[in-house]
Short mmCIF file of C-alpha atoms and ligand atoms in Angstrom, two decimals:
data_model
loop_
_atom_site.label_atom_id
_atom_site.label_comp_id
_atom_site.label_asym_id
_atom_site.label_seq_id
_atom_site.Cartn_x
_atom_site.Cartn_y
_atom_site.Cartn_z
CA MET S 23 26.51 -4.76 -35.52
CA THR S 24 29.38 -2.34 -35.50
CA ASP S 25 29.35 -0.75 -38.96
CA ALA S 26 27.55 2.54 -39.50
CA ALA S 27 25.96 1.10 -42.67
CA PHE S 28 24.29 -2.29 -42.47
CA GLN S 29 21.47 -4.41 -43.88
CA GLN S 30 18.34 -4.91 -41.83
CA CYS S 31 15.20 -6.99 -42.22
CA ILE S 32 12.15 -4.74 -42.73
CA SER S 33 10.03 -6.85 -40.42
CA PRO S 34 10.01 -5.18 -36.99
CA ALA S 35 9.35 -8.60 -35.44
CA CYS S 36 12.63 -9.93 -36.89
CA GLY S 37 14.83 -6.86 -37.32
CA GLY S 38 17.84 -9.06 -38.16
CA THR S 39 20.96 -7.10 -39.10
CA PHE S 40 23.70 -8.11 -41.51
CA GLY S 41 26.87 -6.51 -42.77
CA VAL S 42 27.03 -4.67 -46.08
CA ASP S 43 29.78 -7.10 -47.04
CA GLU S 44 27.20 -9.92 -47.10
CA VAL S 45 25.07 -10.91 -50.10
CA HIS S 46 21.42 -11.79 -49.47
CA VAL S 47 18.37 -11.77 -51.69
CA ALA S 48 16.12 -11.90 -48.61
CA CYS S 49 16.49 -11.93 -44.84
CA PRO S 50 18.31 -15.18 -44.05
CA ARG S 51 16.37 -15.45 -40.77
CA CYS S 52 12.77 -14.94 -41.89
CA GLY S 53 12.70 -14.46 -45.67
CA ASN S 54 11.47 -10.86 -45.68
CA LEU S 55 12.91 -7.96 -47.64
CA LEU S 56 16.06 -6.19 -46.50
CA ASP S 57 16.80 -2.48 -46.16
CA ILE S 58 20.10 -0.65 -46.13
CA LYS S 59 20.22 1.25 -42.83
CA TYR S 60 22.56 3.91 -41.53
CA ASP S 61 23.57 4.93 -38.05
CA TRP S 62 23.63 8.62 -38.98
CA SER S 63 25.14 9.63 -35.64
CA ARG S 64 28.35 7.92 -36.75
CA LEU S 65 28.29 9.29 -40.28
CA ASN S 66 28.59 12.76 -41.65
CA PRO S 67 25.31 13.69 -43.33
CA PRO S 68 25.02 17.27 -44.60
CA LYS S 69 23.23 19.89 -42.50
CA THR S 70 21.42 21.36 -45.51
CA LEU S 71 20.63 20.02 -48.97
CA SER S 72 22.34 22.99 -50.62
CA PHE S 73 25.58 21.28 -49.51
CA PHE S 74 25.29 19.26 -52.75
CA GLU S 75 25.19 22.26 -55.07
CA ASN S 76 28.94 22.74 -55.25
CA ARG S 77 29.31 19.25 -56.76
CA TRP S 78 28.24 20.64 -60.15
CA ALA S 79 31.50 22.53 -60.33
CA THR S 80 33.85 19.54 -59.93
CA LYS S 81 35.75 18.73 -63.10
CA GLY S 82 38.16 16.03 -64.19
CA THR S 83 38.30 12.30 -64.78
CA GLY S 84 39.55 11.31 -61.33
CA THR S 85 37.41 9.64 -58.69
CA ALA S 86 35.88 12.88 -57.39
CA GLY S 87 35.19 14.12 -60.92
CA ARG S 88 33.46 10.88 -61.93
CA ASN S 89 31.41 10.60 -58.76
CA ASP S 90 30.33 14.24 -58.75
CA PHE S 91 29.36 13.99 -62.43
CA SER S 92 26.91 11.21 -61.56
CA GLY S 93 23.39 12.37 -60.72
CA VAL S 94 23.30 9.56 -58.18
CA TRP S 95 26.66 9.80 -56.46
CA ARG S 96 26.80 13.54 -56.09
CA PHE S 97 24.37 12.76 -53.25
CA ARG S 98 26.61 10.02 -51.87
CA GLU S 99 26.48 11.23 -48.25
CA LEU S 100 22.83 10.09 -48.29
CA MET S 101 23.72 6.55 -49.47
CA PRO S 102 27.00 5.94 -47.65
CA PHE S 103 27.28 2.15 -47.88
CA TYR S 104 30.08 2.10 -50.46
CA GLY S 105 33.13 2.22 -48.21
CA ALA S 106 35.80 3.94 -50.27
CA ALA S 107 34.95 6.41 -53.07
CA ASP S 108 36.85 4.35 -55.65
CA ASN S 109 34.53 1.37 -55.08
CA ILE S 110 31.84 3.30 -56.93
CA VAL S 111 30.87 1.91 -60.34
CA THR S 112 29.47 4.78 -62.37
CA ILE S 113 28.81 5.32 -66.07
CA GLY S 114 27.54 8.89 -65.79
CA GLU S 115 23.97 7.96 -64.84
CA GLY S 116 21.28 10.20 -63.39
CA ARG S 117 21.89 13.38 -65.37
CA THR S 118 18.22 13.75 -66.07
CA VAL S 119 15.87 16.67 -66.60
CA LEU S 120 12.91 18.06 -64.67
CA GLN S 121 10.82 19.81 -67.31
CA GLN S 122 8.27 22.45 -66.45
CA ALA S 123 5.72 21.05 -68.88
CA ASP S 124 3.46 24.05 -69.45
CA LEU S 125 2.22 22.93 -72.87
CA LEU S 126 1.10 19.59 -71.50
CA ALA S 127 -0.28 21.32 -68.39
CA ARG S 128 -2.57 23.37 -70.65
CA GLN S 129 -3.91 20.13 -72.19
CA MET S 130 -4.53 18.77 -68.69
CA ASN S 131 -6.32 21.99 -67.61
CA MET S 132 -3.55 22.77 -65.14
CA LYS S 133 -2.01 26.14 -64.47
CA PRO S 134 1.47 26.97 -65.83
CA GLY S 135 4.24 25.82 -63.49
CA ARG S 136 2.11 23.15 -61.82
CA LEU S 137 3.08 20.13 -63.97
CA LEU S 138 6.65 18.85 -63.90
CA LEU S 139 7.95 15.88 -65.84
CA GLN S 140 11.02 14.06 -64.55
CA TYR S 141 12.61 12.43 -67.62
CA GLU S 142 14.42 9.37 -66.32
CA GLY S 143 14.56 8.03 -69.89
CA LEU S 144 17.53 10.37 -70.35
CA ASN S 145 19.78 7.93 -68.48
CA PRO S 146 22.55 6.16 -70.48
CA SER S 147 20.49 2.98 -71.05
CA GLY S 148 17.29 4.96 -71.51
CA SER S 149 15.47 4.27 -68.24
CA PHE S 150 15.48 5.02 -64.52
CA LYS S 151 17.05 1.63 -63.86
CA ASP S 152 20.55 3.08 -64.22
CA ASN S 153 20.04 4.94 -60.93
CA GLY S 154 19.72 1.63 -59.15
CA MET S 155 22.21 -0.38 -61.16
CA THR S 156 25.06 1.96 -60.35
CA ALA S 157 24.47 1.29 -56.64
CA ALA S 158 23.98 -2.48 -57.00
CA PHE S 159 27.07 -2.80 -59.22
CA THR S 160 29.02 -0.85 -56.64
CA HIS S 161 27.99 -3.42 -54.05
CA ALA S 162 28.70 -6.28 -56.49
CA LYS S 163 32.21 -4.89 -56.93
CA MET S 164 32.65 -4.54 -53.15
CA VAL S 165 31.86 -8.24 -52.67
CA GLY S 166 33.90 -9.40 -55.66
CA ALA S 167 30.98 -10.63 -57.81
CA LYS S 168 31.87 -11.74 -61.33
CA LYS S 169 28.48 -12.77 -62.73
CA VAL S 170 25.27 -10.78 -62.40
CA ALA S 171 21.72 -11.65 -63.42
CA CYS S 172 18.17 -10.33 -63.38
CA ALA S 173 14.67 -11.09 -64.54
CA SER S 174 13.21 -8.26 -66.51
CA THR S 175 10.36 -6.74 -68.47
CA GLY S 176 13.17 -5.15 -70.50
CA ASN S 177 14.62 -2.05 -68.88
CA THR S 178 16.39 -3.79 -66.01
CA SER S 179 17.97 -6.16 -68.53
CA ALA S 180 19.13 -3.29 -70.75
CA SER S 181 20.63 -1.46 -67.80
CA LEU S 182 22.22 -4.56 -66.30
CA ALA S 183 23.72 -5.51 -69.68
CA MET S 184 25.24 -2.05 -70.14
CA PHE S 185 26.70 -1.87 -66.63
CA ALA S 186 27.97 -5.49 -66.80
CA SER S 187 29.76 -4.81 -70.04
CA LEU S 188 31.42 -1.63 -68.76
CA ALA S 189 32.26 -3.16 -65.35
CA GLU S 190 33.64 -6.28 -67.09
CA MET S 191 31.28 -8.69 -65.38
CA ARG S 192 29.28 -11.45 -67.07
CA GLY S 193 25.65 -10.39 -67.45
CA VAL S 194 22.76 -12.87 -67.73
CA VAL S 195 19.21 -11.66 -68.30
CA PHE S 196 15.97 -13.63 -67.98
CA ILE S 197 13.16 -12.24 -70.09
CA GLY S 198 9.70 -13.58 -70.83
CA SER S 199 9.63 -14.81 -74.42
CA GLY S 200 7.73 -12.27 -76.54
CA LYS S 201 7.09 -10.15 -73.45
CA ILE S 202 9.48 -7.25 -73.94
CA SER S 203 9.65 -4.53 -76.51
CA PHE S 204 12.17 -4.81 -79.31
CA GLY S 205 14.06 -1.69 -78.25
CA LYS S 206 14.87 -3.27 -74.90
CA LEU S 207 15.70 -6.71 -76.29
CA SER S 208 18.06 -5.13 -78.80
CA GLN S 209 19.95 -3.42 -75.97
CA ALA S 210 20.56 -6.62 -73.99
CA LEU S 211 21.89 -8.30 -77.14
CA ASP S 212 23.99 -5.32 -78.17
CA TYR S 213 25.68 -4.96 -74.77
CA GLY S 214 26.65 -8.64 -74.85
CA ALA S 215 24.55 -10.20 -72.08
CA LEU S 216 23.59 -13.87 -72.20
CA THR S 217 19.91 -13.38 -73.00
CA LEU S 218 17.61 -16.21 -71.90
CA GLN S 219 14.12 -16.01 -73.35
CA ILE S 220 12.11 -18.04 -70.86
CA GLN S 221 8.74 -19.50 -71.89
CA GLY S 222 6.78 -17.58 -69.29
CA ASP S 223 6.06 -14.10 -67.98
CA PHE S 224 8.07 -11.76 -65.75
CA ASP S 225 6.80 -13.36 -62.55
CA ALA S 226 8.07 -16.76 -63.77
CA CYS S 227 11.45 -15.27 -64.76
CA LEU S 228 11.90 -13.65 -61.37
CA ARG S 229 11.08 -16.87 -59.57
CA ARG S 230 13.72 -18.71 -61.61
CA VAL S 231 16.49 -16.17 -61.24
CA ARG S 232 15.91 -15.99 -57.48
CA GLN S 233 16.14 -19.76 -57.29
CA ILE S 234 19.39 -19.70 -59.24
CA ALA S 235 20.90 -16.92 -57.10
CA THR S 236 19.84 -18.54 -53.82
CA ASP S 237 19.97 -22.27 -54.40
CA VAL S 238 22.65 -22.81 -57.05
CA PRO S 239 25.65 -20.97 -55.55
CA GLU S 240 27.93 -23.00 -57.85
CA LEU S 241 26.87 -20.64 -60.66
CA GLY S 242 28.08 -17.64 -58.64
CA ILE S 243 25.20 -15.37 -59.60
CA TYR S 244 24.74 -11.95 -57.95
CA LEU S 245 21.07 -10.90 -58.22
CA MET S 246 20.34 -7.44 -59.65
CA ASN S 247 16.55 -7.23 -59.31
CA SER S 248 15.05 -4.67 -56.97
CA VAL S 249 14.81 -7.19 -54.12
CA ASN S 250 18.47 -6.24 -53.94
CA PRO S 251 18.29 -3.42 -51.36
CA PHE S 252 21.37 -1.68 -52.74
CA ARG S 253 19.49 -0.92 -55.98
CA LEU S 254 16.93 1.11 -54.10
CA GLU S 255 19.63 3.25 -52.48
CA GLY S 256 20.53 4.57 -55.94
CA GLN S 257 16.90 5.08 -56.91
CA LYS S 258 16.44 7.45 -53.95
CA SER S 259 18.39 9.98 -56.02
CA ILE S 260 15.38 10.60 -58.29
CA MET S 261 13.72 12.38 -55.36
CA LEU S 262 16.90 14.31 -54.62
CA ARG S 263 17.24 15.52 -58.20
CA ILE S 264 13.65 16.76 -58.25
CA LEU S 265 14.40 18.71 -55.07
CA GLU S 266 17.64 20.02 -56.54
CA ALA S 267 15.91 21.22 -59.72
CA ARG S 268 13.38 23.11 -57.56
CA ASP S 269 15.94 24.76 -55.34
CA TRP S 270 15.14 22.17 -52.61
CA GLU S 271 11.41 22.94 -52.57
CA PRO S 272 9.39 19.68 -52.63
CA PRO S 273 6.41 19.47 -55.00
CA ASP S 274 3.00 18.63 -53.53
CA TRP S 275 2.74 15.31 -55.34
CA ILE S 276 4.99 12.65 -56.84
CA ILE S 277 3.28 10.31 -59.32
CA VAL S 278 4.99 7.11 -60.44
CA PRO S 279 3.97 4.01 -62.37
CA GLY S 280 3.95 0.86 -60.23
CA GLY S 281 5.36 -2.46 -61.45
CA ASN S 282 7.63 -4.34 -59.10
CA LEU S 283 7.36 -1.29 -56.80
CA GLY S 284 11.07 -0.63 -56.42
CA ASN S 285 10.85 3.05 -57.33
CA SER S 286 7.97 3.85 -55.01
CA SER S 287 9.74 1.96 -52.20
CA ALA S 288 12.92 3.95 -52.79
CA PHE S 289 11.03 7.26 -52.84
CA GLY S 290 9.44 6.51 -49.47
CA LYS S 291 12.82 5.58 -48.02
CA ALA S 292 14.38 8.78 -49.38
CA TYR S 293 11.78 10.95 -47.68
CA ALA S 294 11.81 8.95 -44.44
CA GLU S 295 15.56 9.54 -44.24
CA LEU S 296 15.37 13.22 -45.19
CA LYS S 297 12.82 13.65 -42.41
CA GLU S 298 14.99 11.77 -39.94
CA LEU S 299 17.90 14.04 -40.84
CA GLY S 300 15.80 17.21 -40.61
CA LEU S 301 16.36 17.90 -44.32
CA ALA S 302 12.79 17.70 -45.63
CA LYS S 303 10.77 20.93 -45.62
CA LYS S 304 7.70 18.79 -46.17
CA ILE S 305 6.90 15.34 -47.53
CA PRO S 306 5.08 15.27 -50.86
CA ARG S 307 2.17 12.91 -51.31
CA LEU S 308 2.79 9.81 -53.42
CA ALA S 309 0.50 8.37 -56.09
CA ILE S 310 1.37 4.94 -57.48
CA ILE S 311 -0.37 4.07 -60.74
CA ASN S 312 -0.97 0.48 -61.86
CA ALA S 313 -2.11 -0.62 -65.29
CA SER S 314 -5.59 -2.19 -65.02
CA GLY S 315 -4.21 -5.42 -66.48
CA ALA S 316 -1.62 -5.69 -63.68
CA ASN S 317 -3.34 -4.10 -60.72
CA THR S 318 -2.30 -6.10 -57.66
CA LEU S 319 -1.30 -3.07 -55.58
CA ASN S 320 -4.49 -1.20 -56.38
CA VAL S 321 -6.62 -4.20 -55.45
CA LEU S 322 -4.78 -4.78 -52.19
CA TYR S 323 -4.42 -1.14 -51.15
CA SER S 324 -7.53 0.59 -52.48
CA ASP S 325 -10.08 -2.25 -52.50
CA ARG S 326 -8.93 -4.50 -49.65
CA GLY S 327 -7.53 -1.75 -47.43
CA MET S 328 -4.12 -3.37 -46.89
CA ARG S 329 -1.79 -1.01 -44.99
CA TRP S 330 1.81 -1.10 -43.73
CA ASN S 331 0.52 -0.47 -40.24
CA GLY S 332 3.93 0.19 -38.72
CA GLY S 333 5.18 -3.11 -40.16
CA LYS S 334 2.32 -5.20 -38.82
CA PHE S 335 0.51 -5.57 -42.12
CA ASP S 336 -1.87 -8.41 -42.71
CA ALA S 337 0.08 -10.70 -45.06
CA SER S 338 -2.90 -13.04 -45.38
CA VAL S 339 -4.72 -10.46 -47.56
CA MET S 340 -1.85 -10.66 -50.04
CA GLN S 341 -1.56 -14.42 -49.80
CA LYS S 342 -5.29 -14.89 -50.45
CA HIS S 343 -5.07 -12.68 -53.51
CA TYR S 344 -2.09 -14.60 -54.91
CA ALA S 345 -3.77 -17.94 -54.24
CA ALA S 346 -6.79 -16.72 -56.22
CA LEU S 347 -4.53 -15.61 -59.07
CA ASP S 348 -2.86 -19.03 -59.06
CA GLU S 349 -6.18 -20.81 -59.02
CA ALA S 350 -7.45 -18.82 -61.99
CA ASN S 351 -4.09 -19.34 -63.74
CA TYR S 352 -4.12 -15.56 -64.14
CA HIS S 353 -1.39 -13.79 -66.08
CA PRO S 354 -1.20 -9.99 -66.17
CA HIS S 355 -1.69 -8.27 -69.50
CA THR S 356 -1.11 -4.65 -70.48
CA ILE S 357 0.25 -2.65 -73.42
CA ALA S 358 2.62 -1.14 -70.81
CA SER S 359 4.79 -4.28 -70.86
CA ALA S 360 7.29 -2.75 -68.41
CA ILE S 361 4.71 -2.94 -65.61
CA GLU S 362 3.06 -6.23 -66.61
CA ILE S 363 3.67 -7.74 -63.16
CA SER S 364 1.09 -9.29 -60.85
CA ARG S 365 3.30 -10.31 -57.91
CA PRO S 366 5.31 -7.19 -57.09
CA VAL S 367 8.19 -8.26 -54.87
CA ASN S 368 8.54 -4.92 -53.10
CA LEU S 369 4.92 -4.76 -52.02
CA PRO S 370 5.63 -4.44 -48.27
CA LYS S 371 8.12 -1.63 -48.86
CA ALA S 372 5.65 0.13 -51.16
CA LEU S 373 3.03 -0.05 -48.40
CA ARG S 374 5.57 1.55 -46.10
CA ALA S 375 6.26 4.29 -48.67
CA LEU S 376 2.53 4.96 -48.99
CA GLU S 377 2.42 5.43 -45.22
CA VAL S 378 5.45 7.74 -45.14
CA MET S 379 4.16 9.84 -48.06
CA ASN S 380 0.42 9.73 -47.28
CA GLY S 381 -0.10 8.01 -50.59
CA VAL S 382 -2.84 6.82 -52.88
CA VAL S 383 -2.98 4.08 -55.52
CA ARG S 384 -4.99 4.10 -58.75
CA GLU S 385 -5.17 2.06 -61.93
CA VAL S 386 -5.54 3.22 -65.52
CA SER S 387 -6.63 1.39 -68.67
CA ASP S 388 -4.40 0.66 -71.66
CA GLU S 389 -6.37 3.20 -73.67
CA GLU S 390 -5.73 5.91 -71.09
CA ILE S 391 -2.03 4.97 -71.05
CA LEU S 392 -1.76 5.17 -74.84
CA GLU S 393 -3.56 8.51 -75.10
CA HIS S 394 -1.42 10.09 -72.38
CA ARG S 395 1.77 8.65 -73.87
CA ALA S 396 0.86 10.34 -77.14
CA MET S 397 0.23 13.60 -75.29
CA VAL S 398 3.62 13.50 -73.57
CA ALA S 399 5.22 13.02 -76.98
CA ARG S 400 3.16 15.73 -78.67
CA TRP S 401 3.74 18.33 -75.93
CA GLY S 402 6.93 17.09 -74.26
CA PHE S 403 9.98 14.92 -75.00
CA GLY S 404 8.07 11.60 -75.15
CA CYS S 405 8.18 8.43 -73.05
CA GLU S 406 7.37 4.73 -73.25
CA PRO S 407 3.84 3.48 -72.44
CA ALA S 408 4.45 2.41 -68.81
CA SER S 409 5.83 5.85 -67.98
CA ALA S 410 2.67 7.54 -69.23
CA ALA S 411 0.64 5.68 -66.62
CA SER S 412 1.81 8.45 -64.29
CA VAL S 413 0.24 11.19 -66.44
CA ALA S 414 -2.92 9.14 -67.03
CA GLY S 415 -3.09 8.68 -63.26
CA LEU S 416 -2.69 12.42 -62.78
CA ARG S 417 -5.70 13.01 -65.04
CA LYS S 418 -7.74 10.65 -62.87
CA LEU S 419 -6.64 12.30 -59.63
CA LEU S 420 -7.42 15.78 -61.02
CA ASP S 421 -10.84 14.68 -62.26
CA GLU S 422 -11.81 13.17 -58.93
CA GLY S 423 -10.49 16.23 -57.04
CA THR S 424 -7.82 14.37 -55.07
CA ILE S 425 -5.24 16.69 -56.61
CA GLY S 426 -6.31 20.33 -56.44
CA PRO S 427 -5.83 23.01 -59.12
CA ASP S 428 -3.13 24.83 -57.16
CA GLU S 429 -1.00 21.81 -56.37
CA THR S 430 2.36 21.13 -57.99
CA VAL S 431 2.87 17.66 -59.39
CA ALA S 432 5.98 15.81 -60.56
CA CYS S 433 5.29 12.81 -62.80
CA ILE S 434 8.15 10.35 -63.13
CA LEU S 435 8.68 9.36 -66.76
CA THR S 436 10.57 6.15 -66.23
CA GLY S 437 11.63 5.16 -69.74
CA HIS S 438 12.55 6.74 -73.09
CA GLU S 439 10.10 6.99 -75.96
CA LEU S 440 12.40 4.96 -78.24
CA LYS S 441 12.24 1.92 -75.95
CA ASP S 442 8.97 0.85 -77.52
CA PRO S 443 8.57 2.31 -81.02
CA ASN S 444 6.09 -0.45 -81.92
CA ALA S 445 3.54 0.99 -79.52
CA THR S 446 4.02 4.44 -81.08
CA VAL S 447 3.82 3.27 -84.69
CA LYS S 448 0.75 1.17 -83.96
CA TYR S 449 -0.95 4.12 -82.26
CA HIS S 450 -0.39 6.36 -85.26
CA THR S 451 -0.73 3.90 -88.17
CA GLY S 452 -2.62 0.88 -86.91
CA ILE S 453 0.22 -1.37 -88.08
CA ASP S 454 1.50 -3.83 -85.49
CA MET S 455 5.20 -4.02 -86.40
CA LYS S 456 5.75 -6.72 -83.79
CA SER S 457 3.47 -9.23 -85.47
CA VAL S 458 4.96 -8.34 -88.84
CA GLN S 459 8.41 -9.12 -87.38
CA ASP S 460 7.16 -12.42 -85.97
CA VAL S 461 6.36 -13.79 -89.44
CA ALA S 462 9.32 -12.25 -91.27
CA PRO S 463 11.81 -14.76 -92.69
CA ARG S 464 14.89 -15.27 -90.49
CA THR S 465 18.52 -15.56 -91.52
CA ASP S 466 21.39 -16.69 -89.34
CA PRO S 467 23.14 -13.68 -87.87
CA HIS S 468 26.80 -13.51 -88.81
CA GLY S 469 28.10 -10.21 -87.43
CA LYS S 470 31.40 -10.47 -85.55
CA LEU S 471 29.59 -9.50 -82.32
CA SER S 472 26.23 -11.22 -83.03
CA ASN S 473 24.73 -12.35 -79.74
CA ARG S 474 21.71 -14.55 -80.29
CA PRO S 475 19.09 -14.90 -77.58
CA VAL S 476 18.64 -18.42 -76.18
CA GLN S 477 15.11 -19.86 -75.93
CA VAL S 478 14.65 -21.86 -72.72
CA ASP S 479 11.68 -23.64 -71.16
CA ASP S 480 10.49 -22.47 -67.75
CA ASP S 481 12.46 -25.34 -66.23
CA LEU S 482 15.28 -25.02 -63.73
CA GLU S 483 17.45 -27.77 -65.15
CA ALA S 484 17.21 -26.34 -68.67
CA ILE S 485 18.05 -22.88 -67.37
CA VAL S 486 21.10 -24.13 -65.44
CA ARG S 487 22.31 -25.86 -68.59
CA ALA S 488 21.77 -22.72 -70.69
CA MET S 489 23.91 -20.82 -68.17
CA GLY S 490 26.78 -23.26 -68.67
CA GLY S 491 26.11 -25.21 -65.46
CA GLU S 492 25.73 -28.96 -64.94
CA PRO S 493 22.27 -30.39 -64.17
CA GLY S 494 24.07 -32.30 -61.37
CA MET S 495 24.28 -28.94 -59.55
CA LEU S 496 20.60 -29.39 -58.63
CA LYS S 497 21.00 -32.90 -57.23
CA GLY S 498 19.67 -33.36 -53.72
CA LYS S 499 18.79 -29.67 -53.39
CA LYS S 500 15.61 -28.30 -51.91
CA ILE S 501 14.76 -25.46 -54.26
CA GLY S 502 12.97 -22.58 -52.54
CA ALA S 503 11.01 -19.55 -53.75
CA SER S 504 7.61 -21.11 -54.33
CA LYS S 505 5.04 -19.71 -56.76
CA THR S 506 4.14 -16.93 -54.40
CA HIS S 507 7.66 -15.64 -54.28
CA VAL S 508 6.91 -12.76 -51.98
CA PRO S 509 8.03 -12.73 -48.38
CA VAL S 510 5.37 -14.54 -46.40
CA ALA S 511 6.83 -14.77 -42.93
CA GLU S 512 4.73 -13.38 -40.11
CA PHE S 513 5.22 -9.75 -39.24
N1 LIG C 620 8.41 2.07 -65.82
C1 LIG C 620 9.29 1.41 -66.58
C2 LIG C 620 9.66 1.99 -67.89
C3 LIG C 620 9.85 0.19 -66.13
O1 LIG C 620 10.73 -0.45 -66.88
C4 LIG C 620 9.44 -0.32 -64.90
C5 LIG C 620 9.97 -1.59 -64.39
C6 LIG C 620 8.53 0.41 -64.14
C7 LIG C 620 8.03 1.60 -64.63
C8 LIG C 620 8.07 -0.05 -62.81
O2 LIG C 620 9.00 0.25 -61.85
O3 LIG C 620 9.25 -1.94 -60.73
O4 LIG C 620 10.07 0.14 -59.68
O5 LIG C 620 7.62 -0.30 -59.89
N2 LIG C 620 10.59 -2.39 -65.06
C9 LIG C 620 11.23 -3.61 -64.54
C10 LIG C 620 12.14 -4.22 -65.57
C11 LIG C 620 10.35 -4.54 -63.86
O6 LIG C 620 12.38 -5.41 -65.52
O7 LIG C 620 12.65 -3.49 -66.40
P1 LIG C 620 8.99 -0.51 -60.43
#
């Protein structure tokens, strides 16, 4: 490997390396997740984080102006895979706010200045996903991709659809029928993505889109889910912005909701790299919060003691758990639809992040999520239910004494309050607008830009046809990505 930026398998036993000009959804040698790695000795990382401060002052619509305006790319020396600066696809993402939430802190019995809320819902598409999409679209552009796709609980699809439209690529989104909030569905339709409503949940959608991206190359699909390691490079910037807002002083804790575990994985990678570069004063502790109805990480980490263990984790613990879920025909269920995921694809990377950041995992009930969501709205800017899992998790960690009264905590609020107004209206009025909508009479849409979603069975042939492909494309193919679509190779 000669390039200073490259892809590498996370399994120490494999360690396969691949160029950044290659497209993989998993390690082609062993099937594990891939990382983006840097040979820093051949790059030019900054000597101090304050190096980035001057970027605020750049003005203009040229390449430097656009890239410095982005809350992701103004840190580009810490994600230098993009080759030339004009490869960068940016829509002005990442200009988010770290709020010192003293009013909410009072409700949580915390001292003023101790509770910080990082509002990632202030991104252009209303969620943290834009941080990752800007990086993955940059890579898609570098490799000449024309069609991009993802499975989604809603926010990834909204973000993908917005970026695809603005980057003039064809966007296809796979969503579980009835599984995403109306705010998010409306975005995918509005931004013009082909919206496939698959009869199944998120885990089923992800399995299908991975099969399409890997095994049906004729469709030319570039995969935008967080198994795409380039996405996580962009999501590292959330940690950098929190540091920036605090004059480069890390908080004691970072708390984040856990779904597919892309964010937590990216946070761990950010701090591992800052440490490697001598740029981290200290490493905050990480708390990942599951919803009780989608608690795979908490079961595996807290109950079964699964650890990264320097890369030698015991994959059989995970496999046994998934086999039991399959046997019981278990499907996750939570009001926090964004994190309704029982087979998180980034699990190994999240275990690594928990090791790097001396982390803990907890789960919270739907009731706790709803009450804390309402509190963030009443005493802050508001957020969607999944985001409030972080604040509900904070309450739990304070109550049990894991987080002390003098510690400073940053909760990541991953999505905007307006993403899921049904949850809010139901909380306050008892009326379930979603079920009212389900029985409302339908008319054919006839707007000039109407973009109807397409209902499709959880069936590969039907999906290929809905994407404009020929069923013959599947002939004689061995389709991979079995039910347990998590890397299973030995570490
Ligand atoms: N919060 C929100 C609002 C989300 O949309 C998601 C993930 C998460 C938290 C979990 O983040 O996967 O990095 O652990 N939403 C994905 C989607 C799965 O399809 O929009 P994670």
